[in-house]
Amino acid sequence: MARPLEFWFEFASTYSYLAAMRVQDACAARGVPLVWRPFLLGPVFAAQGLTDSPFNLFPAKGAYMWRDLERECARLGLPLRRPSRFPRGSLLAARIACAHADAPWIGAFVRATYAANFAEDRDIDTDDVIASLLGNIGQDPAPILALAATPAAKSALRAQTETARARGIFGAPSFIVGNELFWGHDRMSQAIDWAAGA
Amino acid sequence: MARPLEFWFEFASTYSYLAAMRVQDACAARGVPLVWRPFLLGPVFAAQGLTDSPFNLFPAKGAYMWRDLERECARLGLPLRRPSRFPRGSLLAARIACAHADAPWIGAFVRATYAANFAEDRDIDTDDVIASLLGNIGQDPAPILALAATPAAKSALRAQTETARARGIFGAPSFIVGNELFWGHDRMSQAIDWAAGA
C-alpha cells in the first residue's frame, strides 16, 4: 500500500522547477498520493544564517547550478529561460498554493507558475501575472487573490514554512514520506519508490 | 571516441567515497580513460568564505547528509561506519595520491583509503595507517611516505588544489570532461556518458 509523498517546494527554486513539472505524473504512475507543500526558503535559509540563496552567496556554486540546470532541462525536455531576477519573489504564489493545496487545479497552477518563472521570465510576484495564470487554467482570479491577501492565508504559509524547518528541511525541493526526508530533484524517484514501498 | 574523465576527489568527503569506490569500474565498462585528481576541499571552501565543511556549518544539512549516505550505501551495497571524526584529515593520503596518480596501484590505494575512513573508522592521516594500507596493496610504504614528505609533493598538491578552484570546482566529488563540470556522485554516470560521447 503506497504512502503519501509530501512535495515541499519553493516557487523561486531552480531545482524545484524540475520536480514540480514532473512530480504529479510520476506519482500517478506509481499510485502514490501526492501532497503539495509550498513553503518559503527565505526563512529556512535565514535559520541557517544564510542571507540569500546559496547560489548567490557562493558564486562558483551558482555558476555551476545554471549550467547544470541547462543540461538537466535539455535531458528532461523542459524549456528554460534564465530568470532575469533570482531568486524571484514567490510570496504571492506560495500563499495561493498553500491556501488551495487540495484544489483540483493545484497541479496546473503550480506548473503554470513555474513555467512563468523559469521558461517565460515573467514576474510571478505580481497580481497581474498570477491573475493571468489563474485565468489560463480556468479559475476566476479575483476571489483567489483576495483570499491570498488575508491574514489567515499569510499565517498559514508562515506556519507551513516553520513546519518545514522543524521537520529538518534545509533546501528545496524536498520530499517527505513518513519521517523520511529526501532532498533535491535528484532524489525524487527514490522518494517515490520509498512511498510506493519498493 | 571517448574523452578522458577527470575525477576530482577529497579523501574526507562523504559523497566522494561513493564515487571513488565505483568510478574505475564504471569508466572501464564504457571505455572511458580515467584521470585521478585528488585535491583538498579546505582551501576550496576557504575561498568561498567557509571555515569548515558545509555539513558541519549547517547542521540540518549535515544531519540529512548522514542519513542520505546510509541510504545510498545500502542501495549501492557499500559498507558504512560513520567516521568518529569528520572531516578526517586527508593531507597525507592526498599528497600520496597526487604524487602517484598514474601508478598502476592508484585505484587500489584510493579505494583502500576511503574504506579505512568510511567503513573502518581509521585515522587515515597517520603514517601507520597509510603504511598498513600500502602494504595491503603490495606496495613498500617507506619510499612512498618519504616522497610524500618532500616539498615537491606538498607543492604539487597545493597546485592541484588551486587548479580545482580555478576550474570552477566548489565541492567534491567533481568530474570534468573537457571544460564541462559535473558535481556530486549523483552526476557520475552523466559525466561518464558525456565522456563516452553518448
mmCIF file of C-alpha atoms in Angstrom:
data_model
loop_
_atom_site.group_PDB
_atom_site.id
_atom_site.type_symbol
_atom_site.label_atom_id
_atom_site.label_comp_id
_atom_site.label_asym_id
_atom_site.label_seq_id
_atom_site.Cartn_x
_atom_site.Cartn_y
_atom_site.Cartn_z
ATOM 1 C CA MET A 1 0.000 0.000 0.000
ATOM 2 C CA ALA A 2 1.552 3.282 -1.109
ATOM 3 C CA ARG A 3 2.065 6.033 1.439
ATOM 4 C CA PRO A 4 1.605 9.714 0.601
ATOM 5 C CA LEU A 5 4.503 11.695 -0.772
ATOM 6 C CA GLU A 6 4.797 15.241 0.557
ATOM 7 C CA PHE A 7 6.332 17.508 -2.052
ATOM 8 C CA TRP A 8 7.896 20.551 -0.392
ATOM 9 C CA PHE A 9 8.648 23.254 -2.925
ATOM 10 C CA GLU A 10 9.562 26.937 -3.314
ATOM 11 C CA PHE A 11 8.473 28.771 -6.456
ATOM 12 C CA ALA A 12 11.805 30.605 -6.705
ATOM 13 C CA SER A 13 13.887 27.417 -6.538
ATOM 14 C CA THR A 14 15.501 26.231 -9.738
ATOM 15 C CA TYR A 15 15.594 22.523 -8.974
ATOM 16 C CA SER A 16 12.054 22.730 -7.603
ATOM 17 C CA TYR A 17 11.091 23.693 -11.157
ATOM 18 C CA LEU A 18 12.327 20.350 -12.490
ATOM 19 C CA ALA A 19 10.484 18.434 -9.779
ATOM 20 C CA ALA A 20 7.289 20.474 -9.963
ATOM 21 C CA MET A 21 6.870 19.843 -13.670
ATOM 22 C CA ARG A 22 7.211 16.070 -13.210
ATOM 23 C CA VAL A 23 6.045 15.044 -9.752
ATOM 24 C CA GLN A 24 2.316 14.695 -10.355
ATOM 25 C CA ASP A 25 2.704 12.374 -13.354
ATOM 26 C CA ALA A 26 5.481 10.452 -11.634
ATOM 27 C CA CYS A 27 3.347 9.845 -8.531
ATOM 28 C CA ALA A 28 0.275 8.936 -10.573
ATOM 29 C CA ALA A 29 2.274 6.352 -12.496
ATOM 30 C CA ARG A 30 3.122 4.611 -9.216
ATOM 31 C CA GLY A 31 -0.207 5.044 -7.433
ATOM 32 C CA VAL A 32 1.409 7.331 -4.854
ATOM 33 C CA PRO A 33 -0.843 10.018 -3.310
ATOM 34 C CA LEU A 34 0.731 13.450 -3.695
ATOM 35 C CA VAL A 35 0.539 16.192 -1.060
ATOM 36 C CA TRP A 36 1.528 19.683 -2.231
ATOM 37 C CA ARG A 37 3.521 21.584 0.415
ATOM 38 C CA PRO A 38 4.615 25.041 -0.725
ATOM 39 C CA PHE A 39 6.899 26.935 1.628
ATOM 40 C CA LEU A 40 9.356 29.830 1.609
ATOM 41 C CA LEU A 41 13.078 29.161 1.505
ATOM 42 C CA GLY A 42 13.967 32.636 2.811
ATOM 43 C CA PRO A 43 13.138 31.929 6.481
ATOM 44 C CA VAL A 44 14.610 28.411 6.199
ATOM 45 C CA PHE A 45 17.870 29.839 4.855
ATOM 46 C CA ALA A 46 17.804 32.615 7.481
ATOM 47 C CA ALA A 47 17.540 29.991 10.233
ATOM 48 C CA GLN A 48 20.833 28.585 8.892
ATOM 49 C CA GLY A 49 22.467 32.030 8.896
ATOM 50 C CA LEU A 50 22.151 32.444 5.129
ATOM 51 C CA THR A 51 21.033 35.871 3.947
ATOM 52 C CA ASP A 52 20.394 34.963 0.313
ATOM 53 C CA SER A 53 20.217 31.917 -1.936
ATOM 54 C CA PRO A 54 23.404 29.842 -1.586
ATOM 55 C CA PHE A 55 23.624 30.097 -5.382
ATOM 56 C CA ASN A 56 24.093 33.850 -4.975
ATOM 57 C CA LEU A 57 26.209 33.680 -1.824
ATOM 58 C CA PHE A 58 28.624 31.168 -3.370
ATOM 59 C CA PRO A 59 29.262 32.318 -6.957
ATOM 60 C CA ALA A 60 31.160 29.202 -8.080
ATOM 61 C CA LYS A 61 28.245 27.045 -6.951
ATOM 62 C CA GLY A 62 25.785 29.414 -8.610
ATOM 63 C CA ALA A 63 27.613 29.403 -11.935
ATOM 64 C CA TYR A 64 27.652 25.622 -11.861
ATOM 65 C CA MET A 65 23.961 25.406 -10.987
ATOM 66 C CA TRP A 66 22.873 27.397 -14.021
ATOM 67 C CA ARG A 67 24.913 25.200 -16.358
ATOM 68 C CA ASP A 68 23.688 22.029 -14.643
ATOM 69 C CA LEU A 69 20.106 23.295 -14.890
ATOM 70 C CA GLU A 70 20.571 23.814 -18.644
ATOM 71 C CA ARG A 71 21.827 20.256 -19.026
ATOM 72 C CA GLU A 72 19.047 18.837 -16.869
ATOM 73 C CA CYS A 73 16.329 20.748 -18.711
ATOM 74 C CA ALA A 74 17.729 19.539 -22.035
ATOM 75 C CA ARG A 75 17.820 15.978 -20.755
ATOM 76 C CA LEU A 76 14.251 16.145 -19.439
ATOM 77 C CA GLY A 77 12.822 18.090 -22.366
ATOM 78 C CA LEU A 78 11.867 21.089 -20.233
ATOM 79 C CA PRO A 79 12.103 24.644 -21.569
ATOM 80 C CA LEU A 80 14.423 27.059 -19.760
ATOM 81 C CA ARG A 81 14.847 30.803 -19.970
ATOM 82 C CA ARG A 82 17.038 32.051 -17.179
ATOM 83 C CA PRO A 83 15.020 34.386 -14.936
ATOM 84 C CA SER A 84 16.273 37.965 -15.122
ATOM 85 C CA ARG A 85 15.838 38.128 -11.350
ATOM 86 C CA PHE A 86 16.901 35.328 -8.998
ATOM 87 C CA PRO A 87 15.525 34.393 -6.655
ATOM 88 C CA ARG A 88 12.194 35.744 -7.835
ATOM 89 C CA GLY A 89 9.707 36.852 -5.185
ATOM 90 C CA SER A 90 7.421 33.911 -4.562
ATOM 91 C CA LEU A 91 5.252 35.087 -1.675
ATOM 92 C CA LEU A 92 2.011 35.570 -3.579
ATOM 93 C CA ALA A 93 2.185 32.282 -5.464
ATOM 94 C CA ALA A 94 3.141 30.413 -2.295
ATOM 95 C CA ARG A 95 0.230 31.882 -0.339
ATOM 96 C CA ILE A 96 -2.171 30.831 -3.092
ATOM 97 C CA ALA A 97 -0.730 27.331 -3.371
ATOM 98 C CA CYS A 98 -0.824 26.953 0.408
ATOM 99 C CA ALA A 99 -4.473 28.040 0.602
ATOM 100 C CA HIS A 100 -5.512 25.752 -2.270
ATOM 101 C CA ALA A 101 -3.195 22.766 -1.824
ATOM 102 C CA ASP A 102 -6.159 20.394 -2.115
ATOM 103 C CA ALA A 103 -7.868 22.109 -5.041
ATOM 104 C CA PRO A 104 -8.226 20.036 -8.205
ATOM 105 C CA TRP A 105 -6.353 22.764 -10.109
ATOM 106 C CA ILE A 106 -3.337 22.947 -7.767
ATOM 107 C CA GLY A 107 -1.035 20.940 -10.058
ATOM 108 C CA ALA A 108 -1.919 23.047 -13.077
ATOM 109 C CA PHE A 109 -1.372 26.255 -11.083
ATOM 110 C CA VAL A 110 1.996 25.107 -9.755
ATOM 111 C CA ARG A 111 3.240 24.119 -13.205
ATOM 112 C CA ALA A 112 1.950 27.311 -14.842
ATOM 113 C CA THR A 113 3.686 29.414 -12.185
ATOM 114 C CA TYR A 114 6.997 27.594 -12.525
ATOM 115 C CA ALA A 115 6.805 27.851 -16.298
ATOM 116 C CA ALA A 116 6.163 31.601 -15.993
ATOM 117 C CA ASN A 117 9.243 31.991 -13.794
ATOM 118 C CA PHE A 118 11.690 29.637 -15.481
ATOM 119 C CA ALA A 119 10.525 29.300 -19.076
ATOM 120 C CA GLU A 120 8.964 32.715 -19.710
ATOM 121 C CA ASP A 121 10.907 35.005 -17.333
ATOM 122 C CA ARG A 122 7.725 36.604 -16.011
ATOM 123 C CA ASP A 123 7.454 38.251 -12.613
ATOM 124 C CA ILE A 124 5.333 35.791 -10.673
ATOM 125 C CA ASP A 125 5.184 38.100 -7.673
ATOM 126 C CA THR A 126 2.627 40.444 -9.253
ATOM 127 C CA ASP A 127 -1.159 40.218 -9.135
ATOM 128 C CA ASP A 128 -1.336 40.757 -12.908
ATOM 129 C CA VAL A 129 0.830 37.773 -13.810
ATOM 130 C CA ILE A 130 -0.804 35.492 -11.273
ATOM 131 C CA ALA A 131 -4.269 36.580 -12.412
ATOM 132 C CA SER A 132 -3.363 35.749 -15.986
ATOM 133 C CA LEU A 133 -2.029 32.321 -14.980
ATOM 134 C CA LEU A 134 -5.198 31.577 -12.981
ATOM 135 C CA GLY A 135 -7.359 32.657 -15.905
ATOM 136 C CA ASN A 136 -5.406 30.373 -18.223
ATOM 137 C CA ILE A 137 -6.209 27.374 -16.060
ATOM 138 C CA GLY A 138 -9.903 28.275 -15.906
ATOM 139 C CA GLN A 139 -10.046 29.882 -12.465
ATOM 140 C CA ASP A 140 -11.572 33.226 -11.536
ATOM 141 C CA PRO A 141 -8.595 35.222 -10.198
ATOM 142 C CA ALA A 142 -10.446 37.787 -8.073
ATOM 143 C CA PRO A 143 -11.536 35.647 -5.104
ATOM 144 C CA ILE A 144 -8.260 33.734 -5.121
ATOM 145 C CA LEU A 145 -6.179 36.920 -4.991
ATOM 146 C CA ALA A 146 -8.488 38.356 -2.320
ATOM 147 C CA LEU A 147 -8.090 35.269 -0.161
ATOM 148 C CA ALA A 148 -4.293 35.350 -0.570
ATOM 149 C CA ALA A 149 -4.237 38.833 0.947
ATOM 150 C CA THR A 150 -6.000 37.789 4.156
ATOM 151 C CA PRO A 151 -4.197 37.335 7.482
ATOM 152 C CA ALA A 152 -5.318 33.697 7.514
ATOM 153 C CA ALA A 153 -3.577 32.952 4.201
ATOM 154 C CA LYS A 154 -0.447 34.738 5.305
ATOM 155 C CA SER A 155 -0.238 32.930 8.627
ATOM 156 C CA ALA A 156 -0.944 29.557 7.002
ATOM 157 C CA LEU A 157 2.142 29.949 4.811
ATOM 158 C CA ARG A 158 4.220 31.138 7.760
ATOM 159 C CA ALA A 159 3.150 28.092 9.751
ATOM 160 C CA GLN A 160 3.895 25.737 6.876
ATOM 161 C CA THR A 161 7.364 27.276 6.465
ATOM 162 C CA GLU A 162 8.023 26.807 10.169
ATOM 163 C CA THR A 163 6.879 23.182 9.849
ATOM 164 C CA ALA A 164 9.370 22.697 7.017
ATOM 165 C CA ARG A 165 12.225 23.908 9.175
ATOM 166 C CA ALA A 166 11.064 21.890 12.183
ATOM 167 C CA ARG A 167 10.987 18.735 10.091
ATOM 168 C CA GLY A 168 14.595 19.138 9.032
ATOM 169 C CA ILE A 169 14.097 20.718 5.627
ATOM 170 C CA PHE A 170 17.031 22.951 4.655
ATOM 171 C CA GLY A 171 16.529 23.362 0.904
ATOM 172 C CA ALA A 172 14.139 22.749 -1.958
ATOM 173 C CA PRO A 173 12.740 20.710 -3.419
ATOM 174 C CA SER A 174 12.350 18.253 -0.587
ATOM 175 C CA PHE A 175 10.220 15.153 -0.299
ATOM 176 C CA ILE A 176 8.932 13.560 2.892
ATOM 177 C CA VAL A 177 7.454 10.071 3.244
ATOM 178 C CA GLY A 178 6.514 9.409 6.858
ATOM 179 C CA ASN A 179 9.595 10.703 8.665
ATOM 180 C CA GLU A 180 11.980 10.054 5.794
ATOM 181 C CA LEU A 181 13.406 13.170 4.151
ATOM 182 C CA PHE A 182 14.775 13.339 0.625
ATOM 183 C CA TRP A 183 16.408 16.487 -0.732
ATOM 184 C CA GLY A 184 16.665 17.582 -4.322
ATOM 185 C CA HIS A 185 15.172 16.720 -7.659
ATOM 186 C CA ASP A 186 17.883 14.060 -7.890
ATOM 187 C CA ARG A 187 16.116 12.145 -5.109
ATOM 188 C CA MET A 188 12.577 12.447 -6.465
ATOM 189 C CA SER A 189 12.336 8.976 -7.926
ATOM 190 C CA GLN A 190 13.947 7.431 -4.853
ATOM 191 C CA ALA A 191 11.362 9.219 -2.676
ATOM 192 C CA ILE A 192 8.541 7.936 -4.888
ATOM 193 C CA ASP A 193 9.980 4.407 -4.672
ATOM 194 C CA TRP A 194 10.022 4.801 -0.888
ATOM 195 C CA ALA A 195 6.386 5.924 -0.848
ATOM 196 C CA ALA A 196 5.383 3.093 -3.163
ATOM 197 C CA GLY A 197 7.015 0.639 -0.779
ATOM 198 C CA ALA A 198 9.522 -0.551 -3.398
ATOM 199 C CA MET B 1 35.906 8.235 -29.342
ATOM 200 C CA ALA B 2 35.722 8.551 -25.560
ATOM 201 C CA ARG B 3 37.360 11.534 -23.907
ATOM 202 C CA PRO B 4 39.127 11.298 -20.519
ATOM 203 C CA LEU B 5 37.118 11.746 -17.353
ATOM 204 C CA GLU B 6 38.875 13.707 -14.629
ATOM 205 C CA PHE B 7 37.755 12.523 -11.211
ATOM 206 C CA TRP B 8 38.340 15.244 -8.613
ATOM 207 C CA PHE B 9 38.078 13.874 -5.109
ATOM 208 C CA GLU B 10 38.844 14.634 -1.458
ATOM 209 C CA PHE B 11 39.547 11.731 0.910
ATOM 210 C CA ALA B 12 37.490 13.338 3.693
ATOM 211 C CA SER B 13 34.398 13.803 1.521
ATOM 212 C CA THR B 14 31.466 11.500 2.128
ATOM 213 C CA TYR B 15 29.994 11.518 -1.345
ATOM 214 C CA SER B 16 33.493 11.180 -2.817
ATOM 215 C CA TYR B 17 33.570 7.823 -1.038
ATOM 216 C CA LEU B 18 30.625 6.572 -3.089
ATOM 217 C CA ALA B 19 32.187 7.777 -6.318
ATOM 218 C CA ALA B 20 35.705 6.577 -5.521
ATOM 219 C CA MET B 21 34.550 3.027 -4.903
ATOM 220 C CA ARG B 22 32.744 2.860 -8.264
ATOM 221 C CA VAL B 23 34.400 5.184 -10.760
ATOM 222 C CA GLN B 24 37.147 2.933 -12.076
ATOM 223 C CA ASP B 25 34.823 0.042 -12.914
ATOM 224 C CA ALA B 26 32.213 2.417 -14.299
ATOM 225 C CA CYS B 27 34.733 4.072 -16.618
ATOM 226 C CA ALA B 28 36.222 0.761 -17.690
ATOM 227 C CA ALA B 29 32.780 -0.526 -18.621
ATOM 228 C CA ARG B 30 32.370 2.393 -21.028
ATOM 229 C CA GLY B 31 35.925 2.559 -22.351
ATOM 230 C CA VAL B 32 36.443 5.972 -20.763
ATOM 231 C CA PRO B 33 40.017 6.833 -19.687
ATOM 232 C CA LEU B 34 40.097 7.840 -16.030
ATOM 233 C CA VAL B 35 42.331 10.577 -14.617
ATOM 234 C CA TRP B 36 42.675 10.645 -10.825
ATOM 235 C CA ARG B 37 42.723 14.190 -9.423
ATOM 236 C CA PRO B 38 42.972 14.347 -5.641
ATOM 237 C CA PHE B 39 42.677 17.777 -4.075
ATOM 238 C CA LEU B 40 41.909 19.407 -0.732
ATOM 239 C CA LEU B 41 38.470 20.823 -0.071
ATOM 240 C CA GLY B 42 39.678 23.033 2.800
ATOM 241 C CA PRO B 43 41.257 25.739 0.629
ATOM 242 C CA VAL B 44 38.403 25.477 -1.880
ATOM 243 C CA PHE B 45 35.873 26.030 0.907
ATOM 244 C CA ALA B 46 38.007 28.817 2.387
ATOM 245 C CA ALA B 47 37.970 30.623 -0.963
ATOM 246 C CA GLN B 48 34.163 30.647 -0.653
ATOM 247 C CA GLY B 49 34.341 32.020 2.893
ATOM 248 C CA LEU B 50 33.559 28.649 4.503
ATOM 249 C CA THR B 51 35.629 27.779 7.556
ATOM 250 C CA ASP B 52 34.552 24.127 7.824
ATOM 251 C CA SER B 53 32.610 21.507 5.903
ATOM 252 C CA PRO B 54 29.146 22.846 5.000
ATOM 253 C CA PHE B 55 27.843 19.654 6.642
ATOM 254 C CA ASN B 56 29.242 20.926 9.942
ATOM 255 C CA LEU B 57 28.437 24.596 9.375
ATOM 256 C CA PHE B 58 24.800 23.845 8.519
ATOM 257 C CA PRO B 59 23.614 21.183 10.988
ATOM 258 C CA ALA B 60 20.272 20.460 9.280
ATOM 259 C CA LYS B 61 22.119 19.750 6.052
ATOM 260 C CA GLY B 62 24.678 17.654 7.908
ATOM 261 C CA ALA B 63 22.054 15.553 9.679
ATOM 262 C CA TYR B 64 20.367 14.917 6.345
ATOM 263 C CA MET B 65 23.632 14.012 4.633
ATOM 264 C CA TRP B 66 24.456 11.230 7.107
ATOM 265 C CA ARG B 67 21.012 9.687 6.663
ATOM 266 C CA ASP B 68 21.185 10.048 2.897
ATOM 267 C CA LEU B 69 24.643 8.482 2.903
ATOM 268 C CA GLU B 70 23.272 5.490 4.840
ATOM 269 C CA ARG B 71 20.510 5.031 2.269
ATOM 270 C CA GLU B 72 22.909 5.436 -0.642
ATOM 271 C CA CYS B 73 25.432 2.968 0.802
ATOM 272 C CA ALA B 74 22.632 0.446 1.360
ATOM 273 C CA ARG B 75 21.382 0.946 -2.189
ATOM 274 C CA LEU B 76 24.870 0.545 -3.664
ATOM 275 C CA GLY B 77 25.972 -2.286 -1.407
ATOM 276 C CA LEU B 78 28.799 -0.299 0.169
ATOM 277 C CA PRO B 79 29.727 -0.680 3.836
ATOM 278 C CA LEU B 80 29.458 2.383 6.060
ATOM 279 C CA ARG B 81 30.685 3.107 9.551
ATOM 280 C CA ARG B 82 30.327 6.737 10.378
ATOM 281 C CA PRO B 83 33.782 8.258 10.980
ATOM 282 C CA SER B 84 34.264 9.343 14.589
ATOM 283 C CA ARG B 85 35.914 12.491 13.252
ATOM 284 C CA PHE B 86 34.581 14.476 10.325
ATOM 285 C CA PRO B 87 36.086 15.759 8.211
ATOM 286 C CA ARG B 88 39.064 13.492 8.717
ATOM 287 C CA GLY B 89 42.494 14.936 7.925
ATOM 288 C CA SER B 90 43.330 13.908 4.383
ATOM 289 C CA LEU B 91 46.574 15.698 3.681
ATOM 290 C CA LEU B 92 48.881 12.682 3.720
ATOM 291 C CA ALA B 93 46.658 10.488 1.568
ATOM 292 C CA ALA B 94 46.066 13.328 -0.879
ATOM 293 C CA ARG B 95 49.792 14.021 -1.247
ATOM 294 C CA ILE B 96 50.433 10.351 -1.977
ATOM 295 C CA ALA B 97 47.589 10.088 -4.468
ATOM 296 C CA CYS B 98 48.741 13.277 -6.163
ATOM 297 C CA ALA B 99 52.321 12.031 -6.457
ATOM 298 C CA HIS B 100 51.229 8.635 -7.792
ATOM 299 C CA ALA B 101 48.120 9.483 -9.813
ATOM 300 C CA ASP B 102 49.444 7.484 -12.762
ATOM 301 C CA ALA B 103 50.675 4.479 -10.784
ATOM 302 C CA PRO B 104 49.035 1.149 -11.609
ATOM 303 C CA TRP B 105 48.053 0.833 -7.928
ATOM 304 C CA ILE B 106 46.388 4.248 -7.608
ATOM 305 C CA GLY B 107 42.821 2.896 -7.801
ATOM 306 C CA ALA B 108 43.505 0.251 -5.167
ATOM 307 C CA PHE B 109 45.126 2.840 -2.894
ATOM 308 C CA VAL B 110 42.239 5.286 -3.268
ATOM 309 C CA ARG B 111 39.648 2.613 -2.500
ATOM 310 C CA ALA B 112 41.589 1.220 0.458
ATOM 311 C CA THR B 113 41.945 4.695 1.933
ATOM 312 C CA TYR B 114 38.255 5.529 1.535
ATOM 313 C CA ALA B 115 37.288 2.180 3.045
ATOM 314 C CA ALA B 116 39.597 2.881 6.006
ATOM 315 C CA ASN B 117 37.918 6.246 6.584
ATOM 316 C CA PHE B 118 34.265 5.410 5.912
ATOM 317 C CA ALA B 119 33.902 1.698 6.527
ATOM 318 C CA GLU B 120 36.527 1.085 9.229
ATOM 319 C CA ASP B 121 36.711 4.457 11.014
ATOM 320 C CA ARG B 122 40.500 4.510 10.892
ATOM 321 C CA ASP B 123 42.571 7.665 11.050
ATOM 322 C CA ILE B 124 43.892 7.967 7.516
ATOM 323 C CA ASP B 125 46.025 10.976 8.428
ATOM 324 C CA THR B 126 48.676 8.889 10.197
ATOM 325 C CA ASP B 127 51.779 7.276 8.726
ATOM 326 C CA ASP B 128 50.916 3.992 10.477
ATOM 327 C CA VAL B 129 47.504 3.594 8.892
ATOM 328 C CA ILE B 130 48.690 4.664 5.452
ATOM 329 C CA ALA B 131 51.700 2.331 5.674
ATOM 330 C CA SER B 132 49.398 -0.542 6.502
ATOM 331 C CA LEU B 133 47.095 0.276 3.585
ATOM 332 C CA LEU B 134 50.051 0.474 1.204
ATOM 333 C CA GLY B 135 51.377 -2.835 2.471
ATOM 334 C CA ASN B 136 47.977 -4.433 1.925
ATOM 335 C CA ILE B 137 48.038 -3.460 -1.742
ATOM 336 C CA GLY B 138 51.552 -4.779 -2.194
ATOM 337 C CA GLN B 139 53.499 -1.524 -2.056
ATOM 338 C CA ASP B 140 56.563 -0.757 0.030
ATOM 339 C CA PRO B 141 55.402 2.104 2.287
ATOM 340 C CA ALA B 142 58.791 3.631 3.170
ATOM 341 C CA PRO B 143 59.721 5.348 -0.102
ATOM 342 C CA ILE B 144 56.125 6.418 -0.700
ATOM 343 C CA LEU B 145 55.843 8.054 2.708
ATOM 344 C CA ALA B 146 59.271 9.638 2.277
ATOM 345 C CA LEU B 147 58.278 11.132 -1.060
ATOM 346 C CA ALA B 148 55.023 12.473 0.400
ATOM 347 C CA ALA B 149 57.022 14.487 2.937
ATOM 348 C CA THR B 150 59.061 16.331 0.302
ATOM 349 C CA PRO B 151 58.454 19.951 -0.672
ATOM 350 C CA ALA B 152 57.786 18.802 -4.235
ATOM 351 C CA ALA B 153 54.929 16.523 -3.153
ATOM 352 C CA LYS B 154 53.454 19.239 -0.955
ATOM 353 C CA SER B 155 53.601 21.877 -3.635
ATOM 354 C CA ALA B 156 52.142 19.517 -6.244
ATOM 355 C CA LEU B 157 49.019 19.027 -4.127
ATOM 356 C CA ARG B 158 48.766 22.758 -3.451
ATOM 357 C CA ALA B 159 48.971 23.440 -7.176
ATOM 358 C CA GLN B 160 46.365 20.821 -7.967
ATOM 359 C CA THR B 161 44.016 22.285 -5.337
ATOM 360 C CA GLU B 162 44.463 25.741 -6.856
ATOM 361 C CA THR B 163 43.715 24.269 -10.282
ATOM 362 C CA ALA B 164 40.497 22.789 -8.896
ATOM 363 C CA ARG B 165 39.366 26.174 -7.665
ATOM 364 C CA ALA B 166 40.422 27.917 -10.868
ATOM 365 C CA ARG B 167 38.401 25.459 -12.938
ATOM 366 C CA GLY B 168 35.226 26.205 -11.011
ATOM 367 C CA ILE B 169 35.221 23.294 -8.584
ATOM 368 C CA PHE B 170 33.451 24.177 -5.317
ATOM 369 C CA GLY B 171 32.810 20.740 -3.799
ATOM 370 C CA ALA B 172 33.611 17.045 -4.110
ATOM 371 C CA PRO B 173 33.383 14.761 -5.843
ATOM 372 C CA SER B 174 33.541 16.619 -9.127
ATOM 373 C CA PHE B 175 34.046 15.333 -12.638
ATOM 374 C CA ILE B 176 35.448 17.264 -15.579
ATOM 375 C CA VAL B 177 35.249 16.263 -19.234
ATOM 376 C CA GLY B 178 36.920 18.888 -21.419
ATOM 377 C CA ASN B 179 35.510 22.084 -19.908
ATOM 378 C CA GLU B 180 32.289 20.507 -18.672
ATOM 379 C CA LEU B 181 31.968 20.294 -14.886
ATOM 380 C CA PHE B 182 29.742 17.822 -13.042
ATOM 381 C CA TRP B 183 29.338 17.960 -9.277
ATOM 382 C CA GLY B 184 28.414 15.130 -6.970
ATOM 383 C CA HIS B 185 28.205 11.378 -7.036
ATOM 384 C CA ASP B 186 24.694 11.878 -8.398
ATOM 385 C CA ARG B 187 26.241 13.190 -11.642
ATOM 386 C CA MET B 188 28.875 10.472 -12.056
ATOM 387 C CA SER B 189 27.044 8.428 -14.654
ATOM 388 C CA GLN B 190 26.017 11.548 -16.559
ATOM 389 C CA ALA B 191 29.676 12.638 -16.602
ATOM 390 C CA ILE B 192 30.742 9.224 -17.882
ATOM 391 C CA ASP B 193 28.039 9.390 -20.570
ATOM 392 C CA TRP B 194 29.418 12.801 -21.548
ATOM 393 C CA ALA B 195 32.960 11.409 -21.767
ATOM 394 C CA ALA B 196 31.772 8.426 -23.786
ATOM 395 C CA GLY B 197 30.103 10.781 -26.235
ATOM 396 C CA ALA B 198 26.619 9.372 -25.544
#
